Amino acid sequence: MANRPLVQELMLLGLGADGRVVGRNPGFDYALAGAVLLELALAQRLDVVDKRVAALPGAPLREPVLADALSAIERDKRRRAKDWIPRLSRSLRKRVLADLVRGGLTGMQVTHVLKVFPSTRYPVTDAAGLPELRAAVEAAVRGGGTVAEPRVTEPPVAEPRVAALCSLIGPAGLGRRLFPDLPRRELRRRLDEISRGTWASEAVRAAVREVQAATAAVAAVAAAGGAVASS
């Protein structure tokens, strides 16, 4: 896959054919924030000490979204991962979409509903390599097998960045969209397997697990609240 931030990869997976974000809200926004924290953890720029997120020293980060998140963590070392998720999610969607447009990975089309209300769409371009991205996620989840023809052996351990991306599919509300033919229980089991895998080094595994758990928990609470509000 292309060398770009996980948060951009997740956004690309969350864009429908019409260029609209199809992930479940606000879980999708929280998953985007989780992608930022996972990126920092995999880069060994983030640690968890006594369940508190702490920044680690290193070279300056090139991506503004990541650099800004790390700076915020450096200024406030007392927060847990579950506290950072909603804080980092603020305006994150707009920033990531703007980065995708600026990088030529999506277009930007503004229309007006009833000639009054603006509606913006972000159609994915060929430069984004979305088929390759989806194929990598498919291979990680299915292991090359199909639902009608189950795999005989367990699939190989997913590449770390693909595995990190897969761990965010559930919180983002993208599971049924990406794998409509996979039974819900089987999909959940496989995503959990990937999330708990040994694809991260021992040095960063604790931080990765903490971020994954926090993202899932915050997104689940938000989804439950939305269900209650709509009932």
mmCIF file of C-alpha atoms in Angstrom:
data_model
loop_
_atom_site.group_PDB
_atom_site.id
_atom_site.type_symbol
_atom_site.label_atom_id
_atom_site.label_comp_id
_atom_site.label_asym_id
_atom_site.label_seq_id
_atom_site.Cartn_x
_atom_site.Cartn_y
_atom_site.Cartn_z
ATOM 1 C CA MET A 1 0.000 0.000 0.000
ATOM 2 C CA ALA A 2 0.992 3.629 -0.387
ATOM 3 C CA ASN A 3 2.970 5.210 2.420
ATOM 4 C CA ARG A 4 0.389 7.548 3.918
ATOM 5 C CA PRO A 5 -1.121 8.048 7.380
ATOM 6 C CA LEU A 6 -3.575 5.492 8.729
ATOM 7 C CA VAL A 7 -6.112 8.253 9.269
ATOM 8 C CA GLN A 8 -6.152 8.923 5.513
ATOM 9 C CA GLU A 9 -6.468 5.214 4.740
ATOM 10 C CA LEU A 10 -9.464 4.935 7.059
ATOM 11 C CA MET A 11 -11.088 7.983 5.500
ATOM 12 C CA LEU A 12 -10.678 6.499 2.022
ATOM 13 C CA LEU A 13 -12.358 3.274 3.178
ATOM 14 C CA GLY A 14 -15.160 5.362 4.658
ATOM 15 C CA LEU A 15 -16.009 7.211 1.433
ATOM 16 C CA GLY A 16 -18.870 5.793 -0.610
ATOM 17 C CA ALA A 17 -19.089 5.642 -4.383
ATOM 18 C CA ASP A 18 -20.847 9.016 -4.334
ATOM 19 C CA GLY A 19 -18.031 10.623 -2.327
ATOM 20 C CA ARG A 20 -19.942 10.841 0.927
ATOM 21 C CA VAL A 21 -18.686 9.529 4.265
ATOM 22 C CA VAL A 22 -20.666 6.384 5.039
ATOM 23 C CA GLY A 23 -19.164 5.474 8.409
ATOM 24 C CA ARG A 24 -21.393 5.503 11.472
ATOM 25 C CA ASN A 25 -21.290 8.836 13.320
ATOM 26 C CA PRO A 26 -19.794 9.829 15.678
ATOM 27 C CA GLY A 27 -18.025 6.475 15.851
ATOM 28 C CA PHE A 28 -16.318 7.156 12.537
ATOM 29 C CA ASP A 29 -14.838 10.413 13.818
ATOM 30 C CA TYR A 30 -13.629 8.684 16.966
ATOM 31 C CA ALA A 31 -12.048 5.941 14.856
ATOM 32 C CA LEU A 32 -10.205 8.638 12.894
ATOM 33 C CA ALA A 33 -8.786 9.927 16.172
ATOM 34 C CA GLY A 34 -7.870 6.368 17.115
ATOM 35 C CA ALA A 35 -5.996 6.080 13.811
ATOM 36 C CA VAL A 36 -3.918 9.124 14.752
ATOM 37 C CA LEU A 37 -3.003 7.622 18.124
ATOM 38 C CA LEU A 38 -2.250 4.212 16.601
ATOM 39 C CA GLU A 39 0.026 5.871 14.046
ATOM 40 C CA LEU A 40 1.949 7.584 16.838
ATOM 41 C CA ALA A 41 2.172 4.339 18.796
ATOM 42 C CA LEU A 42 3.479 2.361 15.814
ATOM 43 C CA ALA A 43 6.046 5.117 15.177
ATOM 44 C CA GLN A 44 7.125 4.763 18.826
ATOM 45 C CA ARG A 45 6.212 8.375 19.517
ATOM 46 C CA LEU A 46 3.527 7.492 22.052
ATOM 47 C CA ASP A 47 3.558 5.389 25.203
ATOM 48 C CA VAL A 48 1.044 4.562 27.937
ATOM 49 C CA VAL A 49 2.285 4.898 31.522
ATOM 50 C CA ASP A 50 -0.142 4.052 34.337
ATOM 51 C CA LYS A 51 -2.904 4.212 31.705
ATOM 52 C CA ARG A 52 -1.908 7.782 30.849
ATOM 53 C CA VAL A 53 -0.822 8.692 27.328
ATOM 54 C CA ALA A 54 2.683 10.135 27.082
ATOM 55 C CA ALA A 55 4.627 11.504 24.112
ATOM 56 C CA LEU A 56 8.061 10.078 23.294
ATOM 57 C CA PRO A 57 10.955 12.074 21.795
ATOM 58 C CA GLY A 58 11.952 11.755 18.165
ATOM 59 C CA ALA A 59 12.392 13.543 14.873
ATOM 60 C CA PRO A 60 9.800 16.161 13.829
ATOM 61 C CA LEU A 61 6.725 14.634 12.208
ATOM 62 C CA ARG A 62 5.977 15.614 8.624
ATOM 63 C CA GLU A 63 2.192 15.224 8.775
ATOM 64 C CA PRO A 64 0.556 18.254 10.479
ATOM 65 C CA VAL A 65 -2.325 16.153 11.866
ATOM 66 C CA LEU A 66 0.114 13.839 13.625
ATOM 67 C CA ALA A 67 2.427 16.638 14.732
ATOM 68 C CA ASP A 68 -0.447 18.632 16.227
ATOM 69 C CA ALA A 69 -1.752 15.597 18.107
ATOM 70 C CA LEU A 70 1.685 14.838 19.518
ATOM 71 C CA SER A 71 2.155 18.462 20.592
ATOM 72 C CA ALA A 72 -1.174 18.398 22.404
ATOM 73 C CA ILE A 73 -0.186 15.205 24.221
ATOM 74 C CA GLU A 74 3.157 16.735 25.189
ATOM 75 C CA ARG A 75 1.391 19.722 26.731
ATOM 76 C CA ASP A 76 -1.062 17.590 28.732
ATOM 77 C CA LYS A 77 0.382 14.303 29.999
ATOM 78 C CA ARG A 78 -2.373 13.400 32.428
ATOM 79 C CA ARG A 79 -5.079 12.169 30.052
ATOM 80 C CA ARG A 80 -6.009 8.599 29.220
ATOM 81 C CA ALA A 81 -6.404 7.339 25.673
ATOM 82 C CA LYS A 82 -10.204 7.304 26.048
ATOM 83 C CA ASP A 83 -10.047 11.019 26.941
ATOM 84 C CA TRP A 84 -7.896 11.871 23.926
ATOM 85 C CA ILE A 85 -10.181 10.169 21.396
ATOM 86 C CA PRO A 86 -13.048 12.725 21.553
ATOM 87 C CA ARG A 87 -10.622 15.647 21.911
ATOM 88 C CA LEU A 88 -8.589 14.731 18.843
ATOM 89 C CA SER A 89 -11.717 13.970 16.813
ATOM 90 C CA ARG A 90 -12.794 17.621 16.794
ATOM 91 C CA SER A 91 -12.570 18.992 13.238
ATOM 92 C CA LEU A 92 -10.378 16.002 12.337
ATOM 93 C CA ARG A 93 -12.666 14.850 9.544
ATOM 94 C CA LYS A 94 -12.437 18.215 7.777
ATOM 95 C CA ARG A 95 -8.654 18.294 8.123
ATOM 96 C CA VAL A 96 -8.210 14.786 6.725
ATOM 97 C CA LEU A 97 -10.561 15.424 3.808
ATOM 98 C CA ALA A 98 -8.695 18.649 3.026
ATOM 99 C CA ASP A 99 -5.406 16.707 3.026
ATOM 100 C CA LEU A 100 -6.869 14.119 0.636
ATOM 101 C CA VAL A 101 -8.023 16.843 -1.751
ATOM 102 C CA ARG A 102 -4.697 18.639 -1.532
ATOM 103 C CA GLY A 103 -2.843 15.401 -2.262
ATOM 104 C CA GLY A 104 -5.016 14.625 -5.288
ATOM 105 C CA LEU A 105 -6.442 11.489 -3.681
ATOM 106 C CA THR A 106 -10.022 12.762 -3.828
ATOM 107 C CA GLY A 107 -11.857 15.458 -5.685
ATOM 108 C CA MET A 108 -14.206 17.981 -4.124
ATOM 109 C CA GLN A 109 -17.678 18.669 -5.472
ATOM 110 C CA VAL A 110 -20.021 21.172 -3.848
ATOM 111 C CA THR A 111 -23.712 21.036 -4.702
ATOM 112 C CA HIS A 112 -26.740 22.717 -3.149
ATOM 113 C CA VAL A 113 -29.773 20.803 -1.920
ATOM 114 C CA LEU A 114 -32.941 22.709 -2.876
ATOM 115 C CA LYS A 115 -30.521 25.339 -4.215
ATOM 116 C CA VAL A 116 -29.894 26.486 -0.650
ATOM 117 C CA PHE A 117 -28.113 23.929 1.549
ATOM 118 C CA PRO A 118 -24.521 23.114 0.491
ATOM 119 C CA SER A 119 -23.495 19.469 0.219
ATOM 120 C CA THR A 120 -19.859 18.501 -0.355
ATOM 121 C CA ARG A 121 -18.721 15.215 -1.827
ATOM 122 C CA TYR A 122 -15.211 13.800 -2.130
ATOM 123 C CA PRO A 123 -15.014 11.305 -5.019
ATOM 124 C CA VAL A 124 -11.941 9.079 -4.750
ATOM 125 C CA THR A 125 -9.463 9.413 -7.621
ATOM 126 C CA ASP A 126 -7.360 6.675 -9.222
ATOM 127 C CA ALA A 127 -4.301 8.136 -7.490
ATOM 128 C CA ALA A 128 -5.671 6.961 -4.131
ATOM 129 C CA GLY A 129 -5.149 3.305 -5.027
ATOM 130 C CA LEU A 130 -8.385 2.354 -3.294
ATOM 131 C CA PRO A 131 -8.635 -1.116 -4.952
ATOM 132 C CA GLU A 132 -5.176 -1.968 -3.598
ATOM 133 C CA LEU A 133 -6.133 -0.711 -0.139
ATOM 134 C CA ARG A 134 -9.350 -2.723 -0.088
ATOM 135 C CA ALA A 135 -7.523 -5.816 -1.376
ATOM 136 C CA ALA A 136 -5.021 -5.594 1.496
ATOM 137 C CA VAL A 137 -7.832 -5.347 4.052
ATOM 138 C CA GLU A 138 -9.726 -8.187 2.366
ATOM 139 C CA ALA A 139 -6.647 -10.413 2.435
ATOM 140 C CA ALA A 140 -6.096 -9.695 6.136
ATOM 141 C CA VAL A 141 -9.689 -10.460 7.109
ATOM 142 C CA ARG A 142 -10.423 -13.367 4.793
ATOM 143 C CA GLY A 143 -6.929 -14.777 4.463
ATOM 144 C CA GLY A 144 -7.541 -15.410 0.778
ATOM 145 C CA GLY A 145 -10.611 -17.549 1.468
ATOM 146 C CA THR A 146 -14.308 -16.933 0.883
ATOM 147 C CA VAL A 147 -17.462 -17.440 2.898
ATOM 148 C CA ALA A 148 -18.671 -20.217 0.585
ATOM 149 C CA GLU A 149 -15.248 -21.894 0.662
ATOM 150 C CA PRO A 150 -13.803 -21.491 4.168
ATOM 151 C CA ARG A 151 -10.047 -21.367 4.602
ATOM 152 C CA VAL A 152 -8.397 -24.622 5.684
ATOM 153 C CA THR A 153 -5.588 -22.942 7.601
ATOM 154 C CA GLU A 154 -5.485 -19.694 9.508
ATOM 155 C CA PRO A 155 -4.467 -16.686 7.401
ATOM 156 C CA PRO A 156 -0.970 -15.248 7.890
ATOM 157 C CA VAL A 157 -0.447 -12.444 10.385
ATOM 158 C CA ALA A 158 -1.398 -9.156 8.773
ATOM 159 C CA GLU A 159 1.196 -6.509 8.028
ATOM 160 C CA PRO A 160 1.274 -4.084 11.008
ATOM 161 C CA ARG A 161 -0.299 -1.076 9.320
ATOM 162 C CA VAL A 162 -3.003 -3.181 7.669
ATOM 163 C CA ALA A 163 -3.704 -4.864 11.000
ATOM 164 C CA ALA A 164 -3.978 -1.477 12.720
ATOM 165 C CA LEU A 165 -6.400 -0.342 10.032
ATOM 166 C CA CYS A 166 -8.492 -3.496 10.426
ATOM 167 C CA SER A 167 -8.745 -2.910 14.178
ATOM 168 C CA LEU A 168 -10.572 0.373 13.443
ATOM 169 C CA ILE A 169 -13.146 -1.030 11.015
ATOM 170 C CA GLY A 170 -15.577 -2.021 13.781
ATOM 171 C CA PRO A 171 -15.472 1.268 15.739
ATOM 172 C CA ALA A 172 -15.787 3.186 12.466
ATOM 173 C CA GLY A 173 -18.988 1.315 11.586
ATOM 174 C CA LEU A 174 -17.577 0.052 8.288
ATOM 175 C CA GLY A 175 -17.794 -3.699 8.854
ATOM 176 C CA ARG A 176 -21.046 -4.414 7.022
ATOM 177 C CA ARG A 177 -20.173 -2.087 4.178
ATOM 178 C CA LEU A 178 -16.768 -3.635 3.513
ATOM 179 C CA PHE A 179 -17.844 -7.249 4.164
ATOM 180 C CA PRO A 180 -21.598 -7.478 3.439
ATOM 181 C CA ASP A 181 -21.441 -11.233 2.756
ATOM 182 C CA LEU A 182 -19.488 -12.184 5.856
ATOM 183 C CA PRO A 183 -21.621 -13.341 8.815
ATOM 184 C CA ARG A 184 -21.601 -10.715 11.541
ATOM 185 C CA ARG A 185 -20.190 -13.067 14.182
ATOM 186 C CA GLU A 186 -17.421 -14.318 11.890
ATOM 187 C CA LEU A 187 -16.464 -10.778 10.930
ATOM 188 C CA ARG A 188 -16.324 -9.676 14.550
ATOM 189 C CA ARG A 189 -14.243 -12.733 15.479
ATOM 190 C CA ARG A 190 -11.723 -12.144 12.708
ATOM 191 C CA LEU A 191 -11.369 -8.425 13.415
ATOM 192 C CA ASP A 192 -10.816 -9.241 17.088
ATOM 193 C CA GLU A 193 -8.157 -11.790 16.142
ATOM 194 C CA ILE A 194 -6.323 -9.221 14.066
ATOM 195 C CA SER A 195 -6.629 -6.586 16.762
ATOM 196 C CA ARG A 196 -5.115 -8.908 19.378
ATOM 197 C CA GLY A 197 -2.375 -10.219 17.080
ATOM 198 C CA THR A 198 1.374 -9.965 17.517
ATOM 199 C CA TRP A 199 1.905 -7.609 14.592
ATOM 200 C CA ALA A 200 3.154 -4.824 16.884
ATOM 201 C CA SER A 201 6.527 -5.070 18.565
ATOM 202 C CA GLU A 202 6.628 -5.766 22.279
ATOM 203 C CA ALA A 203 7.858 -2.214 22.854
ATOM 204 C CA VAL A 204 4.662 -0.673 21.507
ATOM 205 C CA ARG A 205 2.123 -3.444 22.121
ATOM 206 C CA ALA A 206 0.791 -2.058 25.399
ATOM 207 C CA ALA A 207 0.188 1.363 23.897
ATOM 208 C CA VAL A 208 -1.472 -0.142 20.822
ATOM 209 C CA ARG A 209 -3.811 -2.276 22.948
ATOM 210 C CA GLU A 210 -4.733 0.719 25.094
ATOM 211 C CA VAL A 211 -5.576 2.861 22.050
ATOM 212 C CA GLN A 212 -7.568 0.053 20.407
ATOM 213 C CA ALA A 213 -9.605 -0.558 23.559
ATOM 214 C CA ALA A 214 -10.218 3.146 24.116
ATOM 215 C CA THR A 215 -11.349 3.720 20.519
ATOM 216 C CA ALA A 216 -13.771 0.788 20.631
ATOM 217 C CA ALA A 217 -15.151 1.820 24.031
ATOM 218 C CA VAL A 218 -15.717 5.481 23.140
ATOM 219 C CA ALA A 219 -17.297 4.580 19.788
ATOM 220 C CA ALA A 220 -19.583 2.002 21.455
ATOM 221 C CA VAL A 221 -20.788 4.538 24.033
ATOM 222 C CA ALA A 222 -21.477 7.059 21.268
ATOM 223 C CA ALA A 223 -23.379 4.479 19.222
ATOM 224 C CA ALA A 224 -25.465 3.471 22.227
ATOM 225 C CA GLY A 225 -26.295 7.096 22.927
ATOM 226 C CA GLY A 226 -27.374 7.630 19.343
ATOM 227 C CA ALA A 227 -29.602 4.556 19.460
ATOM 228 C CA VAL A 228 -31.291 5.795 22.632
ATOM 229 C CA ALA A 229 -31.780 9.267 21.205
ATOM 230 C CA SER A 230 -33.424 7.885 18.056
ATOM 231 C CA SER A 231 -35.752 5.482 19.877
#
